């Protein structure tokens, strides 16, 4: 058919159907066949004579509220094409809008394999709605008279339904709207700044409150709660007369507050507290231009689970730059909501379905209508009972922010109730589809008054959107209930009696979920917590004072479970909650209940940035299933591991005063080799002492993992100022460089003792002073590396110092058995690839050696075997790291260029050594010769050296602990799997490695608690 012929045919259809006045049934099939002929498409009978995939009057089972048929009968859809569309007709002019037809059609979707398009038509108008997961529902409207010009759009319904997929996903649409809305917010905040107070602290901020009203109006009119684009028309009229905008807004808001006539339209009764009598903000012509553009966009498809976060950012001057940054998605929130809230509810629903199997079978087999009704009654009562049960569940978020967690939980409850409704429909059990689940079931606590109000708006938008998407009318009187359950107050501390602070009381709830704030105890003050508040916190809670702020939410959650045994809690925490200082609260949770679900290390978004968190679900111990990182396990330990519970290990007396953390300087005390040499070359101190007393070689973690740089540091140890100042040049340098920085730190001791390191560690100096060398290891590293260092060297706080100089100790520390224990008892930072933190108190002091430090059986062949293997490993590594011929060349160049004659004799060897180290670090041949690179490559000679060492260590344990079942063959497993390095679950030897590691952990824990028996 030519274009001219198509146009003429279309015009004939317009003429024919404009005059038609037929019933729905009389008109529908002929109208559809006319469209098929016009578009060159086969009719249902022509394309599919069987009617299996394309037919008129497709039978479906529906709820009573949606059914066209009589009570107890199924319904039908007027036209259906599998994978393309469901098409429903209504009599022309029967309804003011086609929403009723769409509501009916939505009830059919599950029974029709969820076609991507829903088409509703009353001859006069055809509406095409798209349904693609992750995308907003889009609507295309074609009037009867527009058909000649829109034939291609109609043809795509039959041939290319994917072409109706919106260009942007729901989250992208939401981000775009927030960005544009933010432009208006910026202008208003600039004109009406919150003064000296932060916006979130400014109770009743007029800009924030007004914009929330505007945002809700934009959403409400796009889901037809406000009639005929009421707010958009108000904005359009006001563009040419901006002075009238505030007055017109006030009138509309007043009608929304009470319900009533607004011009020729009837405005529903919204109430809810949002539409109070506070006056609207006046807008300029420029403001209205932005608002009109925003109003013309479709707000019906916003994603509430992220919109609250975006709205927070656009109204918070500190977070405005984060508007395009990462945000927590609904999928992320479900990691907590699904196992904590939904899993037990789904189990209850599954159990009910099993109980109803026989009654449903009897109901389906009965043909007598009266008997069918009789058999349906108890089934209906049971399903309604489950729906009422869902409506009684109370969910609390005690750090609710803008309500994202609460909204996602509400959405899941609604979906589960909807599943029960659809289950009833499938089995011809008629129930009302309007949900019993309501926002009033949600409880929240939020200290920020603005965020608390925003949470209510977000929750209501989510609820009304859910109803709209399913074609269900919201309640009429009022549409919005004010959510009194969102409380604006402190969630962890009750200061009603300032002399007796106590933990804050939370509302009773069945489920407690949320993302409490993460804040390390060292950052309390600089983030606004007063000394009085911190002191009250410590009085009210019996928690380790090193605990992160989020731990106080966990403790309140634990107390809630203890008082209400059925309660379940799912909270996010900083990943550090697994460490020694913070996991006390998890140990308490295990004492009064149990952890049934945990994600030990999970990517998350915090203030627009990617972070790593732990997610912990716990209850009173009733839950029988346990999950860790998405995998079913037998138990979850307080450090969020499974298997052997290494947190039960206690420090061993024989391991004390061996392992230390290096010093912390907090200031620019460090010196380059040249600067140190210049100071050391001086003399004439009033005390007659050389500056080498206080200028010493210095190393940090990089000097062990990479190459030693030959750095120096000024270190007055614990000297009083009167003694330190006698070293004139170093003291003058510290006063000029360090003191100005220290004058502004919060810590009083660091301000007053500005010439000293923040943590001088005299115990470390005393422990290594008499040794020929000491063992150092980076506190945080991908590979657990150990290396010998000169005792004259001062170790930085990023190093662990072992006050041992013997090969046996080096061998035990570098064994895979020790690495397995250290990884299990250390603290992981971010992802596993970044390594873990070694903590002396948990990683070493709890680790039983075959012989205690200082008490080795020097005649033992096992002792000698370990020492020999360790010595060989160290010598081979040193020859690779520092090939003697290359180092000799570097040393010769240094000596040829400098005699160091200006340096006092006592310091000359160390200055020369530092110069050689600095030169070697810059040598292109040596730059890549680092321990990190070596262990990344793990050449065969290194693997075999470690295997010899591991076999020697395992043999020693087997000799001293015969009951442990130690085996030298475990070394072969470690050899094939990278020693203590983490393995991906799909590695072919992952199960075997796990078996070996768990055996080692079990043995070490037993030896820790019982001691050696051999």
Short mmCIF file of C-alpha atoms in Angstrom, two decimals, residues 44 47-55 58 79-85 113:
data_model
loop_
_atom_site.label_atom_id
_atom_site.label_comp_id
_atom_site.label_asym_id
_atom_site.label_seq_id
_atom_site.Cartn_x
_atom_site.Cartn_y
_atom_site.Cartn_z
CA UNK A 44 -5.20 -12.97 15.11
CA UNK A 47 -1.55 -15.31 12.14
CA UNK A 48 -2.43 -18.01 14.69
CA UNK A 49 -5.50 -20.17 13.91
CA UNK A 50 -4.95 -22.09 17.17
CA UNK A 51 -5.09 -18.97 19.32
CA UNK A 52 -2.14 -20.25 21.34
CA UNK A 53 -0.01 -17.11 20.99
CA UNK A 54 -2.32 -14.51 19.36
CA UNK A 55 -6.07 -14.29 19.78
CA UNK A 58 -7.77 -14.54 25.77
CA UNK A 79 -6.71 -9.05 22.28
CA UNK A 80 -3.42 -10.69 23.23
CA UNK A 81 -0.21 -11.37 21.35
CA UNK A 82 2.45 -13.28 23.27
CA UNK A 83 5.61 -11.25 23.79
CA UNK A 84 4.02 -8.17 22.23
CA UNK A 85 0.93 -6.74 23.90
CA UNK A 113 3.31 -13.81 30.55
#
